[in-house]
mmCIF file with all atom_site columns, C-alpha atoms in Angstrom:
data_model
loop_
_atom_site.group_PDB
_atom_site.id
_atom_site.type_symbol
_atom_site.label_atom_id
_atom_site.label_alt_id
_atom_site.label_comp_id
_atom_site.label_asym_id
_atom_site.label_entity_id
_atom_site.label_seq_id
_atom_site.pdbx_PDB_ins_code
_atom_site.Cartn_x
_atom_site.Cartn_y
_atom_site.Cartn_z
_atom_site.occupancy
_atom_site.B_iso_or_equiv
_atom_site.pdbx_formal_charge
_atom_site.auth_seq_id
_atom_site.auth_comp_id
_atom_site.auth_asym_id
_atom_site.auth_atom_id
_atom_site.pdbx_PDB_model_num
ATOM 1   C CA . UNK A 1 1   ? 120.585 17.986 -130.733 1.00 0.00 ? 16  UNK A CA 1
ATOM 2   C CA . UNK A 1 2   ? 122.919 21.732 -131.075 1.00 0.00 ? 17  UNK A CA 1
ATOM 3   C CA . UNK A 1 3   ? 119.332 23.685 -131.507 1.00 0.00 ? 18  UNK A CA 1
ATOM 4   C CA . UNK A 1 4   ? 118.649 23.074 -127.733 1.00 0.00 ? 19  UNK A CA 1
ATOM 5   C CA . UNK A 1 5   ? 122.097 23.720 -126.515 1.00 0.00 ? 20  UNK A CA 1
ATOM 6   C CA . UNK A 1 6   ? 121.877 26.488 -128.021 1.00 0.00 ? 21  UNK A CA 1
ATOM 7   C CA . UNK A 1 7   ? 118.865 27.378 -126.765 1.00 0.00 ? 22  UNK A CA 1
ATOM 8   C CA . UNK A 1 8   ? 120.756 27.063 -123.441 1.00 0.00 ? 23  UNK A CA 1
ATOM 9   C CA . UNK A 1 9   ? 123.192 29.137 -123.813 1.00 0.00 ? 24  UNK A CA 1
ATOM 10  C CA . UNK A 1 10  ? 121.168 31.604 -124.906 1.00 0.00 ? 25  UNK A CA 1
ATOM 11  C CA . UNK A 1 11  ? 118.746 31.590 -121.917 1.00 0.00 ? 26  UNK A CA 1
ATOM 12  C CA . UNK A 1 12  ? 122.396 31.093 -119.511 1.00 0.00 ? 27  UNK A CA 1
ATOM 13  C CA . UNK A 1 13  ? 123.454 33.991 -121.295 1.00 0.00 ? 28  UNK A CA 1
ATOM 14  C CA . UNK A 1 14  ? 119.998 36.975 -120.720 1.00 0.00 ? 29  UNK A CA 1
ATOM 15  C CA . UNK A 1 15  ? 119.246 35.512 -116.790 1.00 0.00 ? 30  UNK A CA 1
ATOM 16  C CA . UNK A 1 16  ? 122.448 37.024 -116.121 1.00 0.00 ? 31  UNK A CA 1
ATOM 17  C CA . UNK A 1 17  ? 121.976 39.680 -117.775 1.00 0.00 ? 32  UNK A CA 1
ATOM 18  C CA . UNK A 1 18  ? 118.397 40.098 -115.799 1.00 0.00 ? 33  UNK A CA 1
ATOM 19  C CA . UNK A 1 19  ? 119.777 38.875 -112.292 1.00 0.00 ? 34  UNK A CA 1
ATOM 20  C CA . UNK A 1 20  ? 122.303 41.746 -112.414 1.00 0.00 ? 35  UNK A CA 1
ATOM 21  C CA . UNK A 1 21  ? 119.025 44.613 -113.663 1.00 0.00 ? 36  UNK A CA 1
ATOM 22  C CA . UNK A 1 22  ? 117.508 43.131 -110.996 1.00 0.00 ? 37  UNK A CA 1
ATOM 23  C CA . UNK A 1 23  ? 119.459 42.803 -108.345 1.00 0.00 ? 38  UNK A CA 1
ATOM 24  C CA . UNK A 1 24  ? 120.622 46.843 -109.037 1.00 0.00 ? 39  UNK A CA 1
ATOM 25  C CA . UNK A 1 25  ? 116.545 47.069 -109.101 1.00 0.00 ? 40  UNK A CA 1
ATOM 26  C CA . UNK A 1 26  ? 116.661 45.639 -105.630 1.00 0.00 ? 41  UNK A CA 1
ATOM 27  C CA . UNK A 1 27  ? 118.698 47.739 -104.486 1.00 0.00 ? 42  UNK A CA 1
ATOM 28  C CA . UNK A 1 28  ? 117.902 51.292 -104.929 1.00 0.00 ? 43  UNK A CA 1
ATOM 29  C CA . UNK A 1 29  ? 114.170 50.257 -103.747 1.00 0.00 ? 44  UNK A CA 1
ATOM 30  C CA . UNK A 1 30  ? 115.171 49.199 -101.230 1.00 0.00 ? 45  UNK A CA 1
ATOM 31  C CA . UNK A 1 31  ? 117.028 52.053 -99.946  1.00 0.00 ? 46  UNK A CA 1
ATOM 32  C CA . UNK A 1 32  ? 114.046 54.070 -101.774 1.00 0.00 ? 47  UNK A CA 1
ATOM 33  C CA . UNK A 1 33  ? 111.666 52.754 -99.319  1.00 0.00 ? 48  UNK A CA 1
ATOM 34  C CA . UNK A 1 34  ? 113.955 52.922 -96.166  1.00 0.00 ? 49  UNK A CA 1
ATOM 35  C CA . UNK A 1 35  ? 115.193 56.833 -96.843  1.00 0.00 ? 50  UNK A CA 1
ATOM 36  C CA . UNK A 1 36  ? 112.217 58.053 -98.157  1.00 0.00 ? 51  UNK A CA 1
ATOM 37  C CA . UNK A 1 37  ? 110.235 56.183 -95.098  1.00 0.00 ? 52  UNK A CA 1
ATOM 38  C CA . UNK A 1 38  ? 113.269 56.960 -92.508  1.00 0.00 ? 53  UNK A CA 1
ATOM 39  C CA . UNK A 1 39  ? 112.099 60.947 -93.173  1.00 0.00 ? 54  UNK A CA 1
ATOM 40  C CA . UNK A 1 40  ? 108.371 59.901 -92.041  1.00 0.00 ? 55  UNK A CA 1
ATOM 41  C CA . UNK A 1 41  ? 108.353 57.210 -88.866  1.00 0.00 ? 56  UNK A CA 1
ATOM 42  C CA . UNK A 1 42  ? 111.071 55.990 -86.594  1.00 0.00 ? 57  UNK A CA 1
ATOM 43  C CA . UNK A 1 43  ? 112.144 56.897 -83.402  1.00 0.00 ? 58  UNK A CA 1
ATOM 44  C CA . UNK A 1 44  ? 115.791 54.549 -83.864  1.00 0.00 ? 59  UNK A CA 1
ATOM 45  C CA . UNK A 1 45  ? 119.315 55.603 -86.177  1.00 0.00 ? 60  UNK A CA 1
ATOM 46  C CA . UNK A 1 46  ? 119.737 58.180 -87.631  1.00 0.00 ? 61  UNK A CA 1
ATOM 47  C CA . UNK A 1 47  ? 117.840 60.884 -90.109  1.00 0.00 ? 62  UNK A CA 1
ATOM 48  C CA . UNK A 1 48  ? 118.173 58.009 -93.201  1.00 0.00 ? 63  UNK A CA 1
ATOM 49  C CA . UNK A 1 49  ? 118.058 55.409 -91.758  1.00 0.00 ? 64  UNK A CA 1
ATOM 50  C CA . UNK A 1 50  ? 115.545 54.873 -89.720  1.00 0.00 ? 65  UNK A CA 1
ATOM 51  C CA . UNK A 1 51  ? 113.271 52.186 -86.983  1.00 0.00 ? 66  UNK A CA 1
ATOM 52  C CA . UNK A 1 52  ? 110.073 53.297 -89.262  1.00 0.00 ? 67  UNK A CA 1
ATOM 53  C CA . UNK A 1 53  ? 109.387 48.524 -89.990  1.00 0.00 ? 68  UNK A CA 1
ATOM 54  C CA . UNK A 1 54  ? 108.389 49.373 -86.196  1.00 0.00 ? 69  UNK A CA 1
ATOM 55  C CA . UNK A 1 55  ? 105.968 52.594 -86.478  1.00 0.00 ? 70  UNK A CA 1
ATOM 56  C CA . UNK A 1 56  ? 103.767 51.124 -89.057  1.00 0.00 ? 71  UNK A CA 1
ATOM 57  C CA . UNK A 1 57  ? 100.844 48.336 -89.140  1.00 0.00 ? 72  UNK A CA 1
ATOM 58  C CA . UNK A 1 58  ? 103.147 45.931 -91.130  1.00 0.00 ? 73  UNK A CA 1
ATOM 59  C CA . UNK A 1 59  ? 101.443 43.439 -92.376  1.00 0.00 ? 74  UNK A CA 1
ATOM 60  C CA . UNK A 1 60  ? 100.987 40.230 -90.712  1.00 0.00 ? 75  UNK A CA 1
ATOM 61  C CA . UNK A 1 61  ? 103.841 37.946 -92.781  1.00 0.00 ? 76  UNK A CA 1
ATOM 62  C CA . UNK A 1 62  ? 106.005 41.274 -93.236  1.00 0.00 ? 77  UNK A CA 1
ATOM 63  C CA . UNK A 1 63  ? 106.025 42.175 -89.447  1.00 0.00 ? 78  UNK A CA 1
ATOM 64  C CA . UNK A 1 64  ? 106.619 38.089 -88.713  1.00 0.00 ? 79  UNK A CA 1
ATOM 65  C CA . UNK A 1 65  ? 109.971 38.773 -90.828  1.00 0.00 ? 80  UNK A CA 1
ATOM 66  C CA . UNK A 1 66  ? 110.654 41.607 -88.456  1.00 0.00 ? 81  UNK A CA 1
ATOM 67  C CA . UNK A 1 67  ? 110.469 39.630 -85.423  1.00 0.00 ? 82  UNK A CA 1
ATOM 68  C CA . UNK A 1 68  ? 112.944 37.345 -87.155  1.00 0.00 ? 83  UNK A CA 1
ATOM 69  C CA . UNK A 1 69  ? 115.333 39.112 -87.943  1.00 0.00 ? 84  UNK A CA 1
ATOM 70  C CA . UNK A 1 70  ? 115.036 41.659 -84.509  1.00 0.00 ? 85  UNK A CA 1
ATOM 71  C CA . UNK A 1 71  ? 114.950 38.318 -81.829  1.00 0.00 ? 86  UNK A CA 1
ATOM 72  C CA . UNK A 1 72  ? 115.183 34.979 -82.230  1.00 0.00 ? 87  UNK A CA 1
ATOM 73  C CA . UNK A 1 73  ? 113.843 31.389 -80.003  1.00 0.00 ? 88  UNK A CA 1
ATOM 74  C CA . UNK A 1 74  ? 114.592 30.263 -76.989  1.00 0.00 ? 89  UNK A CA 1
ATOM 75  C CA . UNK A 1 75  ? 112.994 27.222 -75.721  1.00 0.00 ? 90  UNK A CA 1
ATOM 76  C CA . UNK A 1 76  ? 112.209 28.778 -72.185  1.00 0.00 ? 91  UNK A CA 1
ATOM 77  C CA . UNK A 1 77  ? 110.653 26.424 -69.297  1.00 0.00 ? 92  UNK A CA 1
ATOM 78  C CA . UNK A 1 78  ? 109.819 23.808 -72.327  1.00 0.00 ? 93  UNK A CA 1
ATOM 79  C CA . UNK A 1 79  ? 108.519 26.560 -74.573  1.00 0.00 ? 94  UNK A CA 1
ATOM 80  C CA . UNK A 1 80  ? 109.482 29.084 -77.302  1.00 0.00 ? 95  UNK A CA 1
ATOM 81  C CA . UNK A 1 81  ? 108.902 32.896 -76.138  1.00 0.00 ? 96  UNK A CA 1
ATOM 82  C CA . UNK A 1 82  ? 110.824 35.155 -78.829  1.00 0.00 ? 97  UNK A CA 1
ATOM 83  C CA . UNK A 1 83  ? 113.856 36.702 -76.868  1.00 0.00 ? 98  UNK A CA 1
ATOM 84  C CA . UNK A 1 84  ? 114.791 40.620 -78.139  1.00 0.00 ? 99  UNK A CA 1
ATOM 85  C CA . UNK A 1 85  ? 118.945 39.986 -80.248  1.00 0.00 ? 100 UNK A CA 1
ATOM 86  C CA . UNK A 1 86  ? 121.228 42.512 -77.756  1.00 0.00 ? 101 UNK A CA 1
ATOM 87  C CA . UNK A 1 87  ? 123.323 44.178 -79.282  1.00 0.00 ? 102 UNK A CA 1
ATOM 88  C CA . UNK A 1 88  ? 119.121 45.367 -80.965  1.00 0.00 ? 103 UNK A CA 1
ATOM 89  C CA . UNK A 1 89  ? 120.088 45.205 -84.736  1.00 0.00 ? 104 UNK A CA 1
ATOM 90  C CA . UNK A 1 90  ? 120.785 48.736 -87.133  1.00 0.00 ? 105 UNK A CA 1
ATOM 91  C CA . UNK A 1 91  ? 117.470 49.665 -89.693  1.00 0.00 ? 106 UNK A CA 1
ATOM 92  C CA . UNK A 1 92  ? 120.375 49.248 -91.985  1.00 0.00 ? 107 UNK A CA 1
ATOM 93  C CA . UNK A 1 93  ? 121.240 45.610 -90.691  1.00 0.00 ? 108 UNK A CA 1
ATOM 94  C CA . UNK A 1 94  ? 117.800 45.316 -90.827  1.00 0.00 ? 109 UNK A CA 1
ATOM 95  C CA . UNK A 1 95  ? 116.143 46.211 -93.870  1.00 0.00 ? 110 UNK A CA 1
ATOM 96  C CA . UNK A 1 96  ? 119.760 45.150 -95.837  1.00 0.00 ? 111 UNK A CA 1
ATOM 97  C CA . UNK A 1 97  ? 118.513 41.561 -94.803  1.00 0.00 ? 112 UNK A CA 1
ATOM 98  C CA . UNK A 1 98  ? 114.654 42.006 -96.495  1.00 0.00 ? 113 UNK A CA 1
ATOM 99  C CA . UNK A 1 99  ? 112.796 40.525 -99.438  1.00 0.00 ? 114 UNK A CA 1
ATOM 100 C CA . UNK A 1 100 ? 112.415 41.289 -102.354 1.00 0.00 ? 115 UNK A CA 1
ATOM 101 C CA . UNK A 1 101 ? 108.363 40.720 -101.777 1.00 0.00 ? 116 UNK A CA 1
ATOM 102 C CA . UNK A 1 102 ? 108.434 42.856 -98.869  1.00 0.00 ? 117 UNK A CA 1
ATOM 103 C CA . UNK A 1 103 ? 109.265 46.084 -100.079 1.00 0.00 ? 118 UNK A CA 1
ATOM 104 C CA . UNK A 1 104 ? 105.185 46.228 -102.845 1.00 0.00 ? 119 UNK A CA 1
ATOM 105 C CA . UNK A 1 105 ? 103.835 44.591 -100.038 1.00 0.00 ? 120 UNK A CA 1
ATOM 106 C CA . UNK A 1 106 ? 104.664 48.150 -98.047  1.00 0.00 ? 121 UNK A CA 1
ATOM 107 C CA . UNK A 1 107 ? 101.306 49.279 -100.397 1.00 0.00 ? 122 UNK A CA 1
ATOM 108 C CA . UNK A 1 108 ? 98.819  46.699 -97.968  1.00 0.00 ? 123 UNK A CA 1
ATOM 109 C CA . UNK A 1 109 ? 99.941  48.915 -95.056  1.00 0.00 ? 124 UNK A CA 1
ATOM 110 C CA . UNK A 1 110 ? 97.449  52.178 -94.934  1.00 0.00 ? 125 UNK A CA 1
ATOM 111 C CA . UNK A 1 111 ? 97.707  52.849 -90.797  1.00 0.00 ? 126 UNK A CA 1
ATOM 112 C CA . UNK A 1 112 ? 101.197 53.938 -88.293  1.00 0.00 ? 127 UNK A CA 1
ATOM 113 C CA . UNK A 1 113 ? 100.862 52.158 -84.439  1.00 0.00 ? 128 UNK A CA 1
ATOM 114 C CA . UNK A 1 114 ? 98.863  55.425 -83.483  1.00 0.00 ? 129 UNK A CA 1
ATOM 115 C CA . UNK A 1 115 ? 96.339  54.629 -86.191  1.00 0.00 ? 130 UNK A CA 1
ATOM 116 C CA . UNK A 1 116 ? 97.282  57.510 -88.296  1.00 0.00 ? 131 UNK A CA 1
ATOM 117 C CA . UNK A 1 117 ? 97.013  57.141 -92.178  1.00 0.00 ? 132 UNK A CA 1
ATOM 118 C CA . UNK A 1 118 ? 100.270 56.382 -94.241  1.00 0.00 ? 133 UNK A CA 1
ATOM 119 C CA . UNK A 1 119 ? 100.230 59.215 -96.657  1.00 0.00 ? 134 UNK A CA 1
ATOM 120 C CA . UNK A 1 120 ? 101.485 57.516 -99.481  1.00 0.00 ? 135 UNK A CA 1
ATOM 121 C CA . UNK A 1 121 ? 100.493 59.723 -101.986 1.00 0.00 ? 136 UNK A CA 1
ATOM 122 C CA . UNK A 1 122 ? 103.416 62.277 -100.601 1.00 0.00 ? 137 UNK A CA 1
ATOM 123 C CA . UNK A 1 123 ? 105.900 59.283 -100.176 1.00 0.00 ? 138 UNK A CA 1
ATOM 124 C CA . UNK A 1 124 ? 105.532 56.995 -102.991 1.00 0.00 ? 139 UNK A CA 1
ATOM 125 C CA . UNK A 1 125 ? 107.479 60.336 -105.369 1.00 0.00 ? 140 UNK A CA 1
ATOM 126 C CA . UNK A 1 126 ? 110.147 59.630 -102.859 1.00 0.00 ? 141 UNK A CA 1
ATOM 127 C CA . UNK A 1 127 ? 110.193 56.459 -103.660 1.00 0.00 ? 142 UNK A CA 1
ATOM 128 C CA . UNK A 1 128 ? 110.181 56.810 -107.510 1.00 0.00 ? 143 UNK A CA 1
ATOM 129 C CA . UNK A 1 129 ? 111.415 60.429 -107.768 1.00 0.00 ? 144 UNK A CA 1
ATOM 130 C CA . UNK A 1 130 ? 112.208 59.403 -111.688 1.00 0.00 ? 145 UNK A CA 1
ATOM 131 C CA . UNK A 1 131 ? 108.655 59.088 -112.522 1.00 0.00 ? 146 UNK A CA 1
ATOM 132 C CA . UNK A 1 132 ? 106.822 61.338 -115.145 1.00 0.00 ? 147 UNK A CA 1
ATOM 133 C CA . UNK A 1 133 ? 103.664 61.294 -112.943 1.00 0.00 ? 148 UNK A CA 1
ATOM 134 C CA . UNK A 1 134 ? 105.046 63.605 -109.138 1.00 0.00 ? 149 UNK A CA 1
ATOM 135 C CA . UNK A 1 135 ? 102.351 64.541 -107.664 1.00 0.00 ? 150 UNK A CA 1
ATOM 136 C CA . UNK A 1 136 ? 100.855 63.355 -104.576 1.00 0.00 ? 151 UNK A CA 1
ATOM 137 C CA . UNK A 1 137 ? 97.025  63.841 -105.549 1.00 0.00 ? 152 UNK A CA 1
ATOM 138 C CA . UNK A 1 138 ? 97.966  61.356 -108.927 1.00 0.00 ? 153 UNK A CA 1
ATOM 139 C CA . UNK A 1 139 ? 99.576  58.427 -106.121 1.00 0.00 ? 154 UNK A CA 1
ATOM 140 C CA . UNK A 1 140 ? 96.928  59.551 -103.604 1.00 0.00 ? 155 UNK A CA 1
ATOM 141 C CA . UNK A 1 141 ? 94.350  57.188 -106.021 1.00 0.00 ? 156 UNK A CA 1
ATOM 142 C CA . UNK A 1 142 ? 94.500  52.996 -105.580 1.00 0.00 ? 157 UNK A CA 1
ATOM 143 C CA . UNK A 1 143 ? 94.301  52.316 -109.294 1.00 0.00 ? 158 UNK A CA 1
ATOM 144 C CA . UNK A 1 144 ? 97.871  54.544 -109.804 1.00 0.00 ? 159 UNK A CA 1
ATOM 145 C CA . UNK A 1 145 ? 99.185  52.033 -105.855 1.00 0.00 ? 160 UNK A CA 1
ATOM 146 C CA . UNK A 1 146 ? 97.776  48.858 -108.075 1.00 0.00 ? 161 UNK A CA 1
ATOM 147 C CA . UNK A 1 147 ? 99.998  49.258 -111.478 1.00 0.00 ? 162 UNK A CA 1
ATOM 148 C CA . UNK A 1 148 ? 103.165 50.102 -109.348 1.00 0.00 ? 163 UNK A CA 1
ATOM 149 C CA . UNK A 1 149 ? 102.144 47.513 -107.033 1.00 0.00 ? 164 UNK A CA 1
ATOM 150 C CA . UNK A 1 150 ? 101.474 45.335 -111.066 1.00 0.00 ? 165 UNK A CA 1
ATOM 151 C CA . UNK A 1 151 ? 105.240 46.207 -112.425 1.00 0.00 ? 166 UNK A CA 1
ATOM 152 C CA . UNK A 1 152 ? 106.753 45.661 -109.151 1.00 0.00 ? 167 UNK A CA 1
ATOM 153 C CA . UNK A 1 153 ? 105.239 41.990 -108.880 1.00 0.00 ? 168 UNK A CA 1
ATOM 154 C CA . UNK A 1 154 ? 105.861 40.754 -112.593 1.00 0.00 ? 169 UNK A CA 1
ATOM 155 C CA . UNK A 1 155 ? 109.869 41.546 -112.030 1.00 0.00 ? 170 UNK A CA 1
ATOM 156 C CA . UNK A 1 156 ? 109.724 39.523 -108.920 1.00 0.00 ? 171 UNK A CA 1
ATOM 157 C CA . UNK A 1 157 ? 108.335 37.126 -110.836 1.00 0.00 ? 172 UNK A CA 1
ATOM 158 C CA . UNK A 1 158 ? 110.735 37.265 -113.502 1.00 0.00 ? 173 UNK A CA 1
ATOM 159 C CA . UNK A 1 159 ? 113.798 37.200 -111.502 1.00 0.00 ? 174 UNK A CA 1
ATOM 160 C CA . UNK A 1 160 ? 112.696 34.442 -109.588 1.00 0.00 ? 175 UNK A CA 1
ATOM 161 C CA . UNK A 1 161 ? 112.553 32.274 -113.499 1.00 0.00 ? 176 UNK A CA 1
ATOM 162 C CA . UNK A 1 162 ? 115.972 33.173 -113.887 1.00 0.00 ? 177 UNK A CA 1
ATOM 163 C CA . UNK A 1 163 ? 116.659 31.946 -110.340 1.00 0.00 ? 178 UNK A CA 1
ATOM 164 C CA . UNK A 1 164 ? 114.645 28.732 -111.548 1.00 0.00 ? 179 UNK A CA 1
ATOM 165 C CA . UNK A 1 165 ? 116.998 28.938 -114.655 1.00 0.00 ? 180 UNK A CA 1
ATOM 166 C CA . UNK A 1 166 ? 112.963 28.795 -115.652 1.00 0.00 ? 181 UNK A CA 1
ATOM 167 C CA . UNK A 1 167 ? 113.476 30.490 -119.788 1.00 0.00 ? 182 UNK A CA 1
ATOM 168 C CA . UNK A 1 168 ? 112.625 33.532 -119.252 1.00 0.00 ? 183 UNK A CA 1
ATOM 169 C CA . UNK A 1 169 ? 111.467 34.379 -122.296 1.00 0.00 ? 184 UNK A CA 1
ATOM 170 C CA . UNK A 1 170 ? 109.172 31.790 -122.177 1.00 0.00 ? 185 UNK A CA 1
ATOM 171 C CA . UNK A 1 171 ? 107.264 33.783 -120.244 1.00 0.00 ? 186 UNK A CA 1
ATOM 172 C CA . UNK A 1 172 ? 103.647 33.539 -120.429 1.00 0.00 ? 187 UNK A CA 1
ATOM 173 C CA . UNK A 1 173 ? 100.998 35.610 -120.124 1.00 0.00 ? 188 UNK A CA 1
ATOM 174 C CA . UNK A 1 174 ? 101.154 39.560 -119.901 1.00 0.00 ? 189 UNK A CA 1
ATOM 175 C CA . UNK A 1 175 ? 98.001  40.848 -117.706 1.00 0.00 ? 190 UNK A CA 1
ATOM 176 C CA . UNK A 1 176 ? 97.290  44.719 -117.669 1.00 0.00 ? 191 UNK A CA 1
ATOM 177 C CA . UNK A 1 177 ? 98.918  47.194 -114.723 1.00 0.00 ? 192 UNK A CA 1
ATOM 178 C CA . UNK A 1 178 ? 96.510  46.321 -111.922 1.00 0.00 ? 193 UNK A CA 1
ATOM 179 C CA . UNK A 1 179 ? 96.208  44.273 -107.980 1.00 0.00 ? 194 UNK A CA 1
ATOM 180 C CA . UNK A 1 180 ? 94.128  40.968 -108.120 1.00 0.00 ? 195 UNK A CA 1
ATOM 181 C CA . UNK A 1 181 ? 91.199  42.100 -105.450 1.00 0.00 ? 196 UNK A CA 1
ATOM 182 C CA . UNK A 1 182 ? 87.594  40.312 -104.761 1.00 0.00 ? 197 UNK A CA 1
ATOM 183 C CA . UNK A 1 183 ? 84.689  40.640 -106.832 1.00 0.00 ? 198 UNK A CA 1
ATOM 184 C CA . UNK A 1 184 ? 86.815  42.944 -109.845 1.00 0.00 ? 199 UNK A CA 1
ATOM 185 C CA . UNK A 1 185 ? 86.996  40.755 -112.533 1.00 0.00 ? 200 UNK A CA 1
ATOM 186 C CA . UNK A 1 186 ? 90.074  39.404 -113.280 1.00 0.00 ? 201 UNK A CA 1
ATOM 187 C CA . UNK A 1 187 ? 93.386  41.257 -115.058 1.00 0.00 ? 202 UNK A CA 1
ATOM 188 C CA . UNK A 1 188 ? 92.876  42.060 -118.833 1.00 0.00 ? 203 UNK A CA 1
ATOM 189 C CA . UNK A 1 189 ? 95.001  40.197 -121.380 1.00 0.00 ? 204 UNK A CA 1
ATOM 190 C CA . UNK A 1 190 ? 97.189  42.934 -122.946 1.00 0.00 ? 205 UNK A CA 1
ATOM 191 C CA . UNK A 1 191 ? 98.840  39.594 -125.100 1.00 0.00 ? 206 UNK A CA 1
ATOM 192 C CA . UNK A 1 192 ? 98.296  35.633 -124.608 1.00 0.00 ? 207 UNK A CA 1
ATOM 193 C CA . UNK A 1 193 ? 101.896 33.153 -123.684 1.00 0.00 ? 208 UNK A CA 1
ATOM 194 C CA . UNK A 1 194 ? 103.980 33.344 -126.732 1.00 0.00 ? 209 UNK A CA 1
ATOM 195 C CA . UNK A 1 195 ? 103.876 30.162 -129.490 1.00 0.00 ? 210 UNK A CA 1
ATOM 196 C CA . UNK A 1 196 ? 105.841 31.174 -131.836 1.00 0.00 ? 211 UNK A CA 1
ATOM 197 C CA . UNK A 1 197 ? 110.341 31.277 -131.663 1.00 0.00 ? 212 UNK A CA 1
ATOM 198 C CA . UNK A 1 198 ? 108.548 35.533 -132.926 1.00 0.00 ? 213 UNK A CA 1
ATOM 199 C CA . UNK A 1 199 ? 105.890 35.941 -130.409 1.00 0.00 ? 214 UNK A CA 1
ATOM 200 C CA . UNK A 1 200 ? 108.550 34.682 -128.261 1.00 0.00 ? 215 UNK A CA 1
ATOM 201 C CA . UNK A 1 201 ? 111.262 37.158 -129.067 1.00 0.00 ? 216 UNK A CA 1
ATOM 202 C CA . UNK A 1 202 ? 108.865 40.117 -129.177 1.00 0.00 ? 217 UNK A CA 1
ATOM 203 C CA . UNK A 1 203 ? 107.160 39.291 -125.558 1.00 0.00 ? 218 UNK A CA 1
ATOM 204 C CA . UNK A 1 204 ? 110.890 39.212 -125.329 1.00 0.00 ? 219 UNK A CA 1
ATOM 205 C CA . UNK A 1 205 ? 111.783 42.491 -125.576 1.00 0.00 ? 220 UNK A CA 1
#
C-alpha cells in the first residue's frame, strides 16, 4: 500500500541521516582513543600514533583482531602458523581497520602488559574532552565507565539496525545506562518498546 511504501521511504531517509552521524562518531571515537592511548603506551610510531595495542592486556577477542592485522596464517609442515607481515603495519593502518565494538571493549582492559593498572580515570577525559565531567576522580568510578560503555553500545546497536535495513523507528526497549554484570539485577527498563505511532516518534526523537 501507499502507507507501507511511505514508511519504507521514510525509514531510508532516517537511516541515511543516522548512518552519517554514526560514521562520524566512529571516526572521532577511534581517533580519540588512539591519540589518548598513544600518549601513554607504545614504542613504535609517532607521539600521536604509537603501537599501544601491543602494550595492553587486551581481551582474547580484541587480541585476535590485532594479531590478524599484524600477521597472516601460513601452512608450514602441515600446520598453520602466524607469520608477521612485512613491513610491519603502521599504527595508523592497524587502528583504521578495527571495528566499532573494539573500542568500547577497551574498557574491559584493566592492566598493561607489565602488570600495572590502566588509569582509565586519567585517560577518559582525553577521549571525551567535551564531556561535562573532566575530573579523573569521576571517571575512576566503575559506574561511570559503565555508563559510557552502555551509551557506545546503544549507538552500536542502532548503527547495526541501520546497516541491516531494519526500521529504526521500531527500536526496542530503552534501558538504563549501565553494564550487565554477574550478581546484579537486569538493567531497568526506562521506556518500553514503542507500541503506537506516537510512541515511535517520541522514542525516535
